[in-house]
Amino acid sequence: MPKRKILKIKLFEPELPRPEYKSKGAVAFDVYLRRNIMIKPHTVEMAPVNIATQIPKGHFAMLAARSSLHKQGVMMANGVGIVDEDYCGDEDEYNMALLNFTSKKVTIKSGERIGQVVLIPFTKANLKIVKKLRNPSRGGFGSTGRK
């Protein structure tokens, strides 16, 4: 098993539950809502999750919704959040843009587990613009398995 990286985490409200991996095999650690929020139908509300981090060099954090949010009629408006390694200041709290996709208001209480964070290594590419790619086309978006 590879050696674990250290992820320094600042808590904004130390009395709330701390981020943690909930099982031995979990790849993501859970994060908790810092303040009560009410999301009106078909609108987006920012949800602070009580952490700022110092991400190890060569890594990024991916912030995703827990499946329980969907059961409440809420999803992340942007699908997932990407947290760059240089988003690392004392006030750089992670937030989730939550969309209420129902016709009723949704209230989520402080201390609820709403998100999960994965620490992922990355490789930066040197970008090169070309006029032509020398590979055959597969048929465009949604073409896999089509005949």
Short mmCIF file of C-alpha atoms in Angstrom, two decimals:
data_model
loop_
_atom_site.label_atom_id
_atom_site.label_comp_id
_atom_site.label_asym_id
_atom_site.label_seq_id
_atom_site.Cartn_x
_atom_site.Cartn_y
_atom_site.Cartn_z
CA MET A 1 0.00 0.00 0.00
CA PRO A 2 1.44 3.41 -0.95
CA LYS A 3 2.39 5.81 1.84
CA ARG A 4 -0.40 8.23 2.70
CA LYS A 5 0.06 11.93 1.97
CA ILE A 6 -0.57 14.49 4.70
CA LEU A 7 -3.50 16.82 4.06
CA LYS A 8 -3.49 19.75 6.47
CA ILE A 9 -7.05 20.80 7.30
CA LYS A 10 -8.28 23.97 9.00
CA LEU A 11 -11.71 23.77 10.64
CA PHE A 12 -13.84 26.93 10.77
CA GLU A 13 -16.14 25.56 13.51
CA PRO A 14 -14.04 23.09 15.56
CA GLU A 15 -17.07 21.82 17.53
CA LEU A 16 -18.63 20.30 14.39
CA PRO A 17 -17.71 16.73 13.41
CA ARG A 18 -14.26 16.40 11.89
CA PRO A 19 -13.74 15.14 8.35
CA GLU A 20 -13.12 11.42 8.37
CA TYR A 21 -12.97 8.28 6.28
CA LYS A 22 -16.04 6.27 7.34
CA SER A 23 -14.72 2.81 6.43
CA LYS A 24 -11.42 1.04 5.90
CA GLY A 25 -12.01 0.93 2.14
CA ALA A 26 -13.35 4.49 1.71
CA VAL A 27 -11.48 6.53 -0.92
CA ALA A 28 -13.15 9.79 0.10
CA PHE A 29 -13.52 11.48 3.47
CA ASP A 30 -16.82 13.02 4.48
CA VAL A 31 -17.35 16.72 5.14
CA TYR A 32 -20.12 18.43 7.09
CA LEU A 33 -22.29 21.49 6.52
CA ARG A 34 -21.08 24.42 8.64
CA ARG A 35 -24.37 26.37 8.91
CA ASN A 36 -28.07 25.70 8.37
CA ILE A 37 -29.24 26.43 4.85
CA MET A 38 -32.63 26.61 3.18
CA ILE A 39 -32.71 26.11 -0.59
CA LYS A 40 -35.76 27.42 -2.42
CA PRO A 41 -37.22 25.29 -5.24
CA HIS A 42 -35.16 25.26 -8.43
CA THR A 43 -32.45 27.52 -6.99
CA VAL A 44 -28.80 27.19 -5.99
CA GLU A 45 -27.41 27.92 -2.54
CA MET A 46 -23.77 27.89 -1.46
CA ALA A 47 -23.09 25.39 1.32
CA PRO A 48 -19.86 25.86 3.33
CA VAL A 49 -18.37 22.55 4.49
CA ASN A 50 -16.15 23.81 7.32
CA ILE A 51 -12.70 23.07 5.87
CA ALA A 52 -9.81 24.80 4.19
CA THR A 53 -6.83 22.67 3.22
CA GLN A 54 -3.20 22.72 2.27
CA ILE A 55 -3.10 20.20 -0.56
CA PRO A 56 0.21 18.39 -1.19
CA LYS A 57 2.10 19.53 -4.29
CA GLY A 58 1.12 17.57 -7.41
CA HIS A 59 -2.39 16.81 -6.11
CA PHE A 60 -5.89 18.28 -6.29
CA ALA A 61 -9.01 17.63 -4.24
CA MET A 62 -12.28 16.58 -5.83
CA LEU A 63 -15.40 17.53 -3.88
CA ALA A 64 -18.52 15.48 -4.64
CA ALA A 65 -21.99 15.16 -3.17
CA ARG A 66 -22.91 12.25 -0.94
CA SER A 67 -25.71 10.12 -2.36
CA SER A 68 -27.94 11.08 0.58
CA LEU A 69 -28.25 14.61 -0.86
CA HIS A 70 -30.10 13.29 -3.89
CA LYS A 71 -32.64 11.64 -1.56
CA GLN A 72 -33.37 15.13 -0.18
CA GLY A 73 -33.96 16.58 -3.66
CA VAL A 74 -30.57 18.28 -3.87
CA MET A 75 -27.53 17.83 -6.11
CA MET A 76 -24.31 19.73 -6.78
CA ALA A 77 -25.09 22.29 -9.46
CA ASN A 78 -21.67 21.83 -11.08
CA GLY A 79 -21.47 18.04 -10.71
CA VAL A 80 -18.17 17.99 -8.83
CA GLY A 81 -15.85 20.63 -7.46
CA ILE A 82 -12.17 20.74 -8.34
CA VAL A 83 -9.95 22.29 -5.67
CA ASP A 84 -6.53 23.38 -6.99
CA GLU A 85 -3.40 22.88 -4.90
CA ASP A 86 -2.97 26.66 -4.63
CA TYR A 87 -6.46 27.18 -3.12
CA CYS A 88 -4.89 26.94 0.30
CA GLY A 89 -5.36 30.12 2.33
CA ASP A 90 -6.82 30.40 5.81
CA GLU A 91 -10.11 31.76 4.41
CA ASP A 92 -10.34 29.40 1.40
CA GLU A 93 -13.24 27.35 2.76
CA TYR A 94 -14.64 24.63 0.54
CA ASN A 95 -18.22 25.32 -0.58
CA MET A 96 -20.70 23.21 -2.48
CA ALA A 97 -23.10 24.86 -4.94
CA LEU A 98 -26.29 22.93 -4.14
CA LEU A 99 -29.27 22.87 -6.52
CA ASN A 100 -32.74 22.07 -5.21
CA PHE A 101 -34.37 20.25 -8.14
CA THR A 102 -37.75 19.87 -6.41
CA SER A 103 -40.76 22.16 -6.16
CA LYS A 104 -40.48 22.35 -2.35
CA LYS A 105 -37.96 24.15 -0.16
CA VAL A 106 -35.21 21.95 1.29
CA THR A 107 -33.56 22.63 4.65
CA ILE A 108 -30.22 21.09 5.56
CA LYS A 109 -28.92 21.46 9.10
CA SER A 110 -25.45 22.33 10.32
CA GLY A 111 -23.41 19.21 11.05
CA GLU A 112 -25.02 17.05 8.35
CA ARG A 113 -22.67 15.06 6.11
CA ILE A 114 -23.24 16.47 2.65
CA GLY A 115 -20.01 15.99 0.72
CA GLN A 116 -16.99 13.82 0.22
CA VAL A 117 -13.45 14.72 -0.78
CA VAL A 118 -10.90 12.65 -2.70
CA LEU A 119 -7.23 13.64 -2.91
CA ILE A 120 -5.92 12.86 -6.42
CA PRO A 121 -2.45 13.15 -8.00
CA PHE A 122 -2.32 14.92 -11.36
CA THR A 123 -0.05 15.43 -14.35
CA LYS A 124 0.00 18.82 -16.06
CA ALA A 125 0.19 18.73 -19.84
CA ASN A 126 2.07 20.99 -22.19
CA LEU A 127 -0.74 22.26 -24.43
CA LYS A 128 -0.08 22.13 -28.17
CA ILE A 129 -2.62 23.38 -30.71
CA VAL A 130 -2.65 21.41 -33.98
CA LYS A 131 -4.70 21.58 -37.17
CA LYS A 132 -5.25 17.83 -37.38
CA LEU A 133 -5.11 14.83 -35.10
CA ARG A 134 -3.71 11.83 -36.91
CA ASN A 135 -6.17 9.30 -35.53
CA PRO A 136 -9.40 7.97 -37.08
CA SER A 137 -12.65 9.46 -35.74
CA ARG A 138 -14.95 7.18 -33.75
CA GLY A 139 -18.18 8.87 -34.73
CA GLY A 140 -18.64 11.69 -32.23
CA PHE A 141 -20.33 12.06 -28.88
CA GLY A 142 -22.41 9.03 -27.86
CA SER A 143 -21.05 6.83 -30.65
CA THR A 144 -19.68 3.94 -28.54
CA GLY A 145 -21.60 0.76 -29.35
CA ARG A 146 -23.48 2.33 -32.28
CA LYS A 147 -23.32 0.55 -35.61
#
